[in-house]
Tab-separated table of C-alpha atoms in Angstrom:
chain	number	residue	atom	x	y	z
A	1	UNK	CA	115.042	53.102	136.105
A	2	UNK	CA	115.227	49.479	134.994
A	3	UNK	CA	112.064	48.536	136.810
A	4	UNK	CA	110.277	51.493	135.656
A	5	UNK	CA	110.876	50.690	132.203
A	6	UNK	CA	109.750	47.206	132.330
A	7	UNK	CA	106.965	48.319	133.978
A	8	UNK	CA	105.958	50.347	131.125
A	9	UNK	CA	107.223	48.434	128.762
A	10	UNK	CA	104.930	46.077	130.336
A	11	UNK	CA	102.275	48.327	130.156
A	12	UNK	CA	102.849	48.913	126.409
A	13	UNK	CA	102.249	45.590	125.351
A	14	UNK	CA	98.657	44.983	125.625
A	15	UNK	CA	98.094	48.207	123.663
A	16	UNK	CA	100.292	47.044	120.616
A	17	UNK	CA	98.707	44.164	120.736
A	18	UNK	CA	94.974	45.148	120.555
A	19	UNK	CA	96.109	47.809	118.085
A	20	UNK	CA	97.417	44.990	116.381
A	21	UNK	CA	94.157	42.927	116.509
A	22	UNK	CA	92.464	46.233	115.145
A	23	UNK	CA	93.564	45.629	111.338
A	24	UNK	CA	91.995	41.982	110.904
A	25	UNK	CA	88.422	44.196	111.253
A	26	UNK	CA	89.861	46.834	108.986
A	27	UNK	CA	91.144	44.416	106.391
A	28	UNK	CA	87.833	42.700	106.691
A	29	UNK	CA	85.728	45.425	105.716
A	30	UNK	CA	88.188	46.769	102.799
A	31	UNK	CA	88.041	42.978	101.343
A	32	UNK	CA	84.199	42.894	101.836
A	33	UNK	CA	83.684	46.461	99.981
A	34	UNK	CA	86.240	45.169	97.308
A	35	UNK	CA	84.304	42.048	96.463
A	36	UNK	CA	80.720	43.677	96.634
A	37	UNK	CA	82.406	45.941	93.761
A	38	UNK	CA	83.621	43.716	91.962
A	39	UNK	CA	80.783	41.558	91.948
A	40	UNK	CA	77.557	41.322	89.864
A	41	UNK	CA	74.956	43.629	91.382
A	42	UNK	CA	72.356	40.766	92.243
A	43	UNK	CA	74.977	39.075	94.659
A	44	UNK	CA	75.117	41.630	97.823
A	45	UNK	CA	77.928	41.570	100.523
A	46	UNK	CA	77.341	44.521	102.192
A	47	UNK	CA	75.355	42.510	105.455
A	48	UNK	CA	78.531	40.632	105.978
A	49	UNK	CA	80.482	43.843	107.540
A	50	UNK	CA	78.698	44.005	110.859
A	51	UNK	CA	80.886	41.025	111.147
A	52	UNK	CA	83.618	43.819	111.599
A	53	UNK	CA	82.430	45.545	114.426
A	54	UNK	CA	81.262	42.389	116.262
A	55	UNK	CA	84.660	41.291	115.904
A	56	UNK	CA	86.191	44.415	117.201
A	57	UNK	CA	83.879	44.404	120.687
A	58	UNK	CA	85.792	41.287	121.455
A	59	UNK	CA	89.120	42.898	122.097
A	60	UNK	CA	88.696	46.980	122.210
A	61	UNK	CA	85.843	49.199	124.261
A	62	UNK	CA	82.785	50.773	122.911
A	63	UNK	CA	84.407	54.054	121.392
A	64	UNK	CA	87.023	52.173	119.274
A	65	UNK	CA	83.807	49.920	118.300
A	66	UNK	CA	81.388	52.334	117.542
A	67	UNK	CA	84.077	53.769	114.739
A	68	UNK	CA	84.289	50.400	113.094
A	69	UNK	CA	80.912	50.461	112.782
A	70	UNK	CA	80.772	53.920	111.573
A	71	UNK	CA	83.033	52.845	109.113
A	72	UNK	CA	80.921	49.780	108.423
A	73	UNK	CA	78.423	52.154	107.084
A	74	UNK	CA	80.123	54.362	105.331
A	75	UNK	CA	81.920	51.251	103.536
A	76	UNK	CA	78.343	50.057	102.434
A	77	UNK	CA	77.416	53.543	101.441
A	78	UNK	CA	80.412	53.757	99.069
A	79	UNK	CA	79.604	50.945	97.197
A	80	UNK	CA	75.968	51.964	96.656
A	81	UNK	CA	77.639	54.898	95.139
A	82	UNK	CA	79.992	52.997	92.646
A	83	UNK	CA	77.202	51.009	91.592
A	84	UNK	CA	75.162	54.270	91.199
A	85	UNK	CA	72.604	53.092	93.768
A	86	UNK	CA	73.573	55.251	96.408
A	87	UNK	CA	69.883	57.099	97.309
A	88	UNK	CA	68.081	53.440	96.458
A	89	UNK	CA	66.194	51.854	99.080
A	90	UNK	CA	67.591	49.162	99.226
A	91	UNK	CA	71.345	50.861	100.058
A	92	UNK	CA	69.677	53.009	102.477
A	93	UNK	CA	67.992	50.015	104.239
A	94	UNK	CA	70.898	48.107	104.065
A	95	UNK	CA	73.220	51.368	105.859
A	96	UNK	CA	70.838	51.828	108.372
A	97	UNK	CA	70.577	47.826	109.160
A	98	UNK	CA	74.247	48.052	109.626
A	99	UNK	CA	73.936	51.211	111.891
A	100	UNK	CA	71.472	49.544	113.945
A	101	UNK	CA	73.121	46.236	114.509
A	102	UNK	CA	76.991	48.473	115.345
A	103	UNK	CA	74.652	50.516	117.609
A	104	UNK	CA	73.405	47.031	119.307
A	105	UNK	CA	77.266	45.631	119.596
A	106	UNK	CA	78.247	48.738	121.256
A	107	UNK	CA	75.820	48.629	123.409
A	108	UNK	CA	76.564	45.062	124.677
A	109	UNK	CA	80.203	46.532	124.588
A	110	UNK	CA	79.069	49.430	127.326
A	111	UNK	CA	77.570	46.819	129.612
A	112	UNK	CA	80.296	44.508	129.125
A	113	UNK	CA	83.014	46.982	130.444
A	114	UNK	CA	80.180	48.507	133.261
A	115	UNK	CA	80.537	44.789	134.261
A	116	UNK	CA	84.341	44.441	134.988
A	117	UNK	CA	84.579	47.459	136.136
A	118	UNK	CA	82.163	46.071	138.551
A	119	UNK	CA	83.883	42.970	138.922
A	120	UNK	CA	87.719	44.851	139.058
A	121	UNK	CA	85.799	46.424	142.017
A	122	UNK	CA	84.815	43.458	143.968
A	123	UNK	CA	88.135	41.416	143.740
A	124	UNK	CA	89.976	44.556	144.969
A	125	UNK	CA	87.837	44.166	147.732
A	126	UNK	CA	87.970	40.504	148.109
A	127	UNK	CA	91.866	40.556	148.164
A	128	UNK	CA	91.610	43.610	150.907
A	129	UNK	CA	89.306	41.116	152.526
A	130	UNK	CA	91.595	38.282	152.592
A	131	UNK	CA	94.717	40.619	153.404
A	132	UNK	CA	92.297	40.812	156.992
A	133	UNK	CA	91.020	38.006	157.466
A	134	UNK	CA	93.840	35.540	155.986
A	135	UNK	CA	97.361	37.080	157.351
A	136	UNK	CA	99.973	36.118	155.535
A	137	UNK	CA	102.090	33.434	157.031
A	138	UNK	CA	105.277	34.713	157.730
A	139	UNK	CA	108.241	32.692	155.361
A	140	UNK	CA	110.564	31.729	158.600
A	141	UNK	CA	109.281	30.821	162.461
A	142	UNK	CA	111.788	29.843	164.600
A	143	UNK	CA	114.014	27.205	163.105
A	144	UNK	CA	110.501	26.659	160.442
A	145	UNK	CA	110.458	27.822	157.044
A	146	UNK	CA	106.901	28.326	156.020
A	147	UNK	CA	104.792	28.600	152.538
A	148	UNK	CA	101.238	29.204	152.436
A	149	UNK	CA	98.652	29.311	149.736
A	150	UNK	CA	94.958	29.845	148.863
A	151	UNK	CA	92.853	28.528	146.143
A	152	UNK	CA	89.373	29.931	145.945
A	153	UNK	CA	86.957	27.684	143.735
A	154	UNK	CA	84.944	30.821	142.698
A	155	UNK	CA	86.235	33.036	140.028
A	156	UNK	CA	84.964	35.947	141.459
A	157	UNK	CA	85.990	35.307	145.116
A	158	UNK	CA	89.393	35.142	146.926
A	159	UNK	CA	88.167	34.030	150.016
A	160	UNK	CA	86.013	31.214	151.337
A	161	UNK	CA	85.421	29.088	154.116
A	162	UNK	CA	89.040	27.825	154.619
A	163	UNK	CA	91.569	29.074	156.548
A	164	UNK	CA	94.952	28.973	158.507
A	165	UNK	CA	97.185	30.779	161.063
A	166	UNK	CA	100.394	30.390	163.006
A	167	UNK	CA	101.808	31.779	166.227
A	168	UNK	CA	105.168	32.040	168.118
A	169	UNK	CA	104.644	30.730	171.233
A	170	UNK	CA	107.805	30.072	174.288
A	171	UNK	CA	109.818	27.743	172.459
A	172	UNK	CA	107.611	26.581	169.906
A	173	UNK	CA	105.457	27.651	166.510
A	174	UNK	CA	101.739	26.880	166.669
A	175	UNK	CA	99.906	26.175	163.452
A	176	UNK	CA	96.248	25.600	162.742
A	177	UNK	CA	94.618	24.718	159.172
A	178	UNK	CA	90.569	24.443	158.584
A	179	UNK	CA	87.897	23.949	156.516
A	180	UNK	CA	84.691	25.389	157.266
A	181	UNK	CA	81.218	23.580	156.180
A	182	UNK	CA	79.740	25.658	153.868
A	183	UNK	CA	80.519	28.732	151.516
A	184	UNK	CA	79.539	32.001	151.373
A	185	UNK	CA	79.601	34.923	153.727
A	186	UNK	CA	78.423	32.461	156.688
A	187	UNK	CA	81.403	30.165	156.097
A	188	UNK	CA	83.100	33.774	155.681
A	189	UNK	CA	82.227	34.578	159.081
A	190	UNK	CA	82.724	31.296	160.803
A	191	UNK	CA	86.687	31.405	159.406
A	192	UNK	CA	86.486	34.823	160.922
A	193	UNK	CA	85.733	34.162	163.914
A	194	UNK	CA	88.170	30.728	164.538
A	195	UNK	CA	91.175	32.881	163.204
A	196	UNK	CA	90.495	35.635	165.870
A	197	UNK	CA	90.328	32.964	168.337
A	198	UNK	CA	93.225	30.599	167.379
A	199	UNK	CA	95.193	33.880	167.340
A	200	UNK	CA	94.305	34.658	171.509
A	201	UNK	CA	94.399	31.274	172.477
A	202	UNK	CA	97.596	29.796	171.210
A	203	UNK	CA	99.058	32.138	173.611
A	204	UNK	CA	97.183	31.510	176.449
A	205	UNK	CA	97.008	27.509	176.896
A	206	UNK	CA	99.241	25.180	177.595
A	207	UNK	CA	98.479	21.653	175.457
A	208	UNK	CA	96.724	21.153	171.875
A	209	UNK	CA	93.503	19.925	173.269
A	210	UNK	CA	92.929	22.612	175.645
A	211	UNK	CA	93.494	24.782	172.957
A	212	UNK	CA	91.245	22.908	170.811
A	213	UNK	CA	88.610	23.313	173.591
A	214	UNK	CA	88.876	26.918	173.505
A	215	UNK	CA	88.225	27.140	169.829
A	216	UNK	CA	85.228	24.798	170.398
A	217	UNK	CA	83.844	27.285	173.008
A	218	UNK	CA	84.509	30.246	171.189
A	219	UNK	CA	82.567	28.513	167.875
A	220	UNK	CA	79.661	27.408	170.231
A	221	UNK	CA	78.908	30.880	171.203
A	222	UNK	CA	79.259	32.494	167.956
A	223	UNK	CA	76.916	29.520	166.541
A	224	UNK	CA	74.685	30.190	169.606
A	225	UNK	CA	73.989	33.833	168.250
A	226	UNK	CA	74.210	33.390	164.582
A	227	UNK	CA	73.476	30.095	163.357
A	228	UNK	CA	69.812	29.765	161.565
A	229	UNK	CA	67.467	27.476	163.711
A	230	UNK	CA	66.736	25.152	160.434
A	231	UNK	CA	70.597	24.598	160.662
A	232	UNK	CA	71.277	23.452	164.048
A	233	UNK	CA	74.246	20.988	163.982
A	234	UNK	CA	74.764	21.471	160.709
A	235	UNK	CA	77.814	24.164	160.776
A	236	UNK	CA	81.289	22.380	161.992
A	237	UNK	CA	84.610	23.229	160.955
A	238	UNK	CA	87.299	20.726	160.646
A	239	UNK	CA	91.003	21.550	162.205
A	240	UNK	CA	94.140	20.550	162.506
A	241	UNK	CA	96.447	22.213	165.524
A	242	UNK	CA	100.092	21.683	165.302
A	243	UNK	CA	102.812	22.469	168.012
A	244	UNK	CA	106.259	22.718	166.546
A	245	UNK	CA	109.136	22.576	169.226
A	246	UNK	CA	111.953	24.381	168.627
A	247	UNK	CA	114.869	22.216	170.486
A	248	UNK	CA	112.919	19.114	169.669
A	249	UNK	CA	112.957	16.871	166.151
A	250	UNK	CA	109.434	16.113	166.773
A	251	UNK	CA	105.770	17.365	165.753
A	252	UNK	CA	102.595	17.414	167.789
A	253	UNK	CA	99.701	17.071	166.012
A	254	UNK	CA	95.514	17.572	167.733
A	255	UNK	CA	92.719	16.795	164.902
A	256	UNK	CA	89.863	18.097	164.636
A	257	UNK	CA	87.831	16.019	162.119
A	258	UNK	CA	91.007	17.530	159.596
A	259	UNK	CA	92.566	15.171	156.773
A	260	UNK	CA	96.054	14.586	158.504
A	261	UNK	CA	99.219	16.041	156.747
A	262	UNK	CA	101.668	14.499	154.702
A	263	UNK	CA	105.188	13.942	155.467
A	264	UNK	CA	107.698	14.323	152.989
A	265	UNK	CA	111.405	13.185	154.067
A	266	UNK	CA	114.651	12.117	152.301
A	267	UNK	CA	114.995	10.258	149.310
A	268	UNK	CA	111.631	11.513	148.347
A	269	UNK	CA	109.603	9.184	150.840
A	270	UNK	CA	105.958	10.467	151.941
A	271	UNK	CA	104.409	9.350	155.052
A	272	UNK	CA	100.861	9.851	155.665
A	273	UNK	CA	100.056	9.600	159.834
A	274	UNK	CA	97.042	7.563	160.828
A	275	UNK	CA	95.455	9.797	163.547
A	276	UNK	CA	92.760	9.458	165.924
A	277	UNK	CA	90.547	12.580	164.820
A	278	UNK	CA	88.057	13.971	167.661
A	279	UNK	CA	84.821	15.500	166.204
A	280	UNK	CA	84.705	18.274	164.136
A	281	UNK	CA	84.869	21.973	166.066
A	282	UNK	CA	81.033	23.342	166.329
A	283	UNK	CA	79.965	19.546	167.646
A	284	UNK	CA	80.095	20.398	170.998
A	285	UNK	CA	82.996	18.374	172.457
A	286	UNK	CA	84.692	20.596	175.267
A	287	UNK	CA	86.760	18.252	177.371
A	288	UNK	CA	90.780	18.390	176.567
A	289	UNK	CA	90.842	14.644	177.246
A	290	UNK	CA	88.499	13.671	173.814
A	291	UNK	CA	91.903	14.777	171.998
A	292	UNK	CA	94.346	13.038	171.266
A	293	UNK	CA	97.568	14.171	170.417
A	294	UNK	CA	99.702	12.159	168.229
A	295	UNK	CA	103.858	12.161	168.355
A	296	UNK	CA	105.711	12.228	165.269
A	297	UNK	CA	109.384	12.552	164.304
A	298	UNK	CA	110.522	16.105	162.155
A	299	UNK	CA	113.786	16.447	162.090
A	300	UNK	CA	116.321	18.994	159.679
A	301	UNK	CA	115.029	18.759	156.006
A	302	UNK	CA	111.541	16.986	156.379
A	303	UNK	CA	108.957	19.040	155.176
A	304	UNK	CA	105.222	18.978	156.376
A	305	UNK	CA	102.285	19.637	153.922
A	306	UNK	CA	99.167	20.720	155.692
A	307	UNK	CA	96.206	21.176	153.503
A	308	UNK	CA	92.268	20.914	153.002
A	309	UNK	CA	89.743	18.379	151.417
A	310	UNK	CA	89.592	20.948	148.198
A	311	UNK	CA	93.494	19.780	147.181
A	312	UNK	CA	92.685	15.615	147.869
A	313	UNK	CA	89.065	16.238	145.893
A	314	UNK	CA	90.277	17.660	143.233
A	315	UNK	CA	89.210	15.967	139.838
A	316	UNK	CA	90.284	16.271	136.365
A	317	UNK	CA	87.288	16.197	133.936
A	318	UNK	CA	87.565	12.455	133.819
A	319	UNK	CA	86.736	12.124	137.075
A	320	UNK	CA	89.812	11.096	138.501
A	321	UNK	CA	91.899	12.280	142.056
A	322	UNK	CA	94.721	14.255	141.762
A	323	UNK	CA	97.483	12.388	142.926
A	324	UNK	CA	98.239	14.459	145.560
A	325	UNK	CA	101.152	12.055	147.834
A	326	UNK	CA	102.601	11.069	143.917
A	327	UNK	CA	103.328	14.195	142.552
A	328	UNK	CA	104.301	16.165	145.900
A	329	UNK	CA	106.894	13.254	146.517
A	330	UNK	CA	108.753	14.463	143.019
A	331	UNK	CA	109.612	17.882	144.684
A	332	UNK	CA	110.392	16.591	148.138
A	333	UNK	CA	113.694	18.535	148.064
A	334	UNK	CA	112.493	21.684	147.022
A	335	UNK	CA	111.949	24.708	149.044
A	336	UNK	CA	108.742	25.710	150.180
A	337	UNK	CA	108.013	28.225	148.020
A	338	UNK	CA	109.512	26.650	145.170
A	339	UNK	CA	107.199	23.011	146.189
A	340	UNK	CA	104.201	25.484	146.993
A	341	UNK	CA	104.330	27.165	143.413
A	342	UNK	CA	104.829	23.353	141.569
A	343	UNK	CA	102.002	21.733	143.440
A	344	UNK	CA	99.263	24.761	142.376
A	345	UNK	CA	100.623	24.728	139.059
A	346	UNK	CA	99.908	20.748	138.622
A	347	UNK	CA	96.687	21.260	140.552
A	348	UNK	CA	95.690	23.951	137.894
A	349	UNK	CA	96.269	21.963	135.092
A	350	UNK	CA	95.102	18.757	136.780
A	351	UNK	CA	91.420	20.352	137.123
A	352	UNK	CA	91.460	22.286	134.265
A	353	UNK	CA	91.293	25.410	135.977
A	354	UNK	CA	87.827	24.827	137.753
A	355	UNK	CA	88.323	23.652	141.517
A	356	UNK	CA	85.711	21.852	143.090
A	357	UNK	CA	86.141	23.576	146.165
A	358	UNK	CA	88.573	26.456	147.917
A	359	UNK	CA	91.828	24.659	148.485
A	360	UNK	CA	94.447	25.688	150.985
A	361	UNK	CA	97.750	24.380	151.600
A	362	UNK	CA	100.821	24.962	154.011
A	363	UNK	CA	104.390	24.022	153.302
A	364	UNK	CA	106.781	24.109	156.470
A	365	UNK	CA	110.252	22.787	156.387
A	366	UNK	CA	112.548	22.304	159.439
A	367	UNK	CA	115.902	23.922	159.376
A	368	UNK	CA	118.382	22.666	162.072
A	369	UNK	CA	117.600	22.683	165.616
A	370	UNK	CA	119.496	24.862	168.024
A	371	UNK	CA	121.949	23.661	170.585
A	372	UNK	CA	121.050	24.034	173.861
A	373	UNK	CA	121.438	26.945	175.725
A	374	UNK	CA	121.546	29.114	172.402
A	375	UNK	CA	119.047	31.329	170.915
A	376	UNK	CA	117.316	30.643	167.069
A	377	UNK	CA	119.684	33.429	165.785
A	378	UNK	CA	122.688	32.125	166.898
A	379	UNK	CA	124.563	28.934	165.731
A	380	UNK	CA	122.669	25.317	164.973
A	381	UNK	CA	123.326	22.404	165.345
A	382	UNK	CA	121.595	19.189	163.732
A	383	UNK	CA	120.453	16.652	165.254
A	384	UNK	CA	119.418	13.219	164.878
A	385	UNK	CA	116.045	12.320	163.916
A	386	UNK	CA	114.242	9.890	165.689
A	387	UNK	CA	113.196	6.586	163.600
A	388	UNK	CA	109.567	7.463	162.334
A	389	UNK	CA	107.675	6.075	164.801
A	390	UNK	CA	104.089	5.715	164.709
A	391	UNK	CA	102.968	6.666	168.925
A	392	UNK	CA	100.789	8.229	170.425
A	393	UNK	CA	100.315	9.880	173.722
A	394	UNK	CA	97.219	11.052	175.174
A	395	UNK	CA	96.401	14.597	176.321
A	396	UNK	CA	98.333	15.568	179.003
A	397	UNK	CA	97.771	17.399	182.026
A	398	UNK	CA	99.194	20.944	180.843
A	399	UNK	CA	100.769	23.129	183.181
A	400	UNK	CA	98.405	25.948	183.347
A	401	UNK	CA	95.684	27.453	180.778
């Protein structure tokens, strides 16, 4: 019963409040009529209430805006009548001036509401969309706690060209984050398509860069069939594959032409990898040995931050970067959720509210690592992280595909 009452409780206060808002129009026309009274006859008033219904179009729908301009008229009729000039023409130009111009605001009111009805329409769809396309990530993976987010640049849209996915795998969480060139339903479909085939794949092959291969075959084809001839070699998408062991305090990491993610450890430090990117997928490049995969130390309580070009881009409306590495550092020790909800509020306000671009993000933060011989739901046991080397190994052999 509690919830239900907040709910409409909730409900009830966007009423009140545009009920509210409903006697500054009243109040206007009752201090207009008043004044054109009291006034000498040579100083007229009356146009000034179709400021009333004008007024009232900005917070209530066409019927509740047609009656203030009813009342508009009939306002302007009663003081033709006190000053005895009721039937003149002038009076009767003046009321039906008045009912022309509340006839013209409700009309603009009736389109207006057509067009977020319109609008309600297409972001219901949008967000059924993105429930498809963009699974949710789930909040724990193995010994991984995980936060995901998406920022779409368009108002309108929820979905755009970037993406991300994660699997369980024997022993492991796979994780991929992208950016597709482009927007639109093309970028739409590209996402599409490099979701479906991250989500096969990371089951099926054993090492990042043959998995990387196999998403760069899967995007040739589709490009093959769909891409427009004037646009040959111009649609890539830029990825970043991540293997996560679970008995291990390290992180593999295979880029794709992907900004690399940011590491944020104790005592609020933040470590940014240098990596040896391959080529964007869509290039071409099909041989497992062009990737590299790069080594590096996650132990118990680091956190990872995996995101797209839309979050580094970002600019306030001087111009400037938002400070991305600065101001995640300050929440190092939060949860993901709770870093994940800090770092889109600061983003919002850092930009204004206007993003450049769709911006994606991933938080995932390492629990403790299991002790050997023991499954992820029985006990843990930390261990020690290794000092934060910078190597890397090159692709190895894998044990089958």
């Amino acid at each position: 019963m509690g919830v239900r009452n907040q709910r409409v409780a909730g409900l009830g206060q966007p009423w009140q409040s545009s009920h509210l808002m409903l006697l500054i129009p009243v109040a206007l026309i009752a201090l207009i009529t008043v004044l054109d009274i009291v006034t000498p006859t040579d100083i007229v008033l009356g146009p000034l209430l179709v400021i009333a219904p004008a007024l009232t179009a900005w917070f209530e729908g066409p019927w509740v805006t047609s009656g203030i301009g009813a009342l508009t008229v009939m306002a302007q009729g009663f003081v033709g009548w006190r000053h005895g000039l009721l039937l003149s023409r002038n009076v009767l130009v003046e009321m039906a001036a008045l009912a022309v111009l509340s006839t013209v605001v409700v009309s603009f009111c009736v389109a207006r509401d057509r067009h977020r009805r319109q609008l309600a329409r297409v972001r219901t769809v949008a967000e059924a969309a993105q429930q498809v396309l963009l699974w949710p990530l789930p909040t724990r993976l193995g010994p991984l706690q995980l936060a995901c987010l998406y920022l779409a640049a368009e108002e309108e849209a929820e979905i755009g060209g970037d993406l991300y996915a994660a699997a369980r795998t024997d022993g492991a969480a796979r994780v991929m984050i992208g950016d597709v060139r482009g927007k639109g339903l093309p970028a739409v479909g590209e996402a599409a398509l490099l979701l479906g085939a991250f989500r096969e794949a990371a089951h099926q092959h054993a090492s990042l860069p043959r998995l990387a291969a196999a998403l760069e075959r899967s995007l040739a084809r589709y490009l093959t069939d769909f891409q427009p001839q004037d646009e040959a070699g111009e649609r890539f998408v830029t990825a970043l594959l991540l293997e996560i062991p679970d008995d291990e305090p390290i992180i593999r990491i295979t880029s794709c032409g992907h900004p690399a993610p940011m590491l944020l450890g104790p005592g609020n430090s933040v470590t940014v990898p240098s990596l040896n990117p391959a080529p964007p997928l869509g290039i071409g490049l099909t041989d497992p040995d062009d990737h590299t995969v790069h080594v590096l130390p996650f132990g118990p309580d680091d956190t990872l931050l995996l995101y797209t070009d839309g979050v580094i881009e970002a600019r306030n409306r001087h111009g400037a970067f938002y400070p991305f590495a600065e101001h995640a550092a300050q929440w190092a020790d939060h949860n993901p959720e709770d870093l994940l909800h800090r770092i889109r509020r600061d983003l919002i306000a850092h930009t204004g509210g206007h993003l450049g671009d769709d911006a994606a993000l991933i938080v995932i933060r390492r629990t403790l690592i299991p002790r050997p011989g023991h499954d992820l739901g029985h006990a843990f046991q930390p261990q020690r992280v290794p000092p934060p080397l910078r190597t890397t190994e090159p692709s190895r052999p894998p044990a089958g595909s």
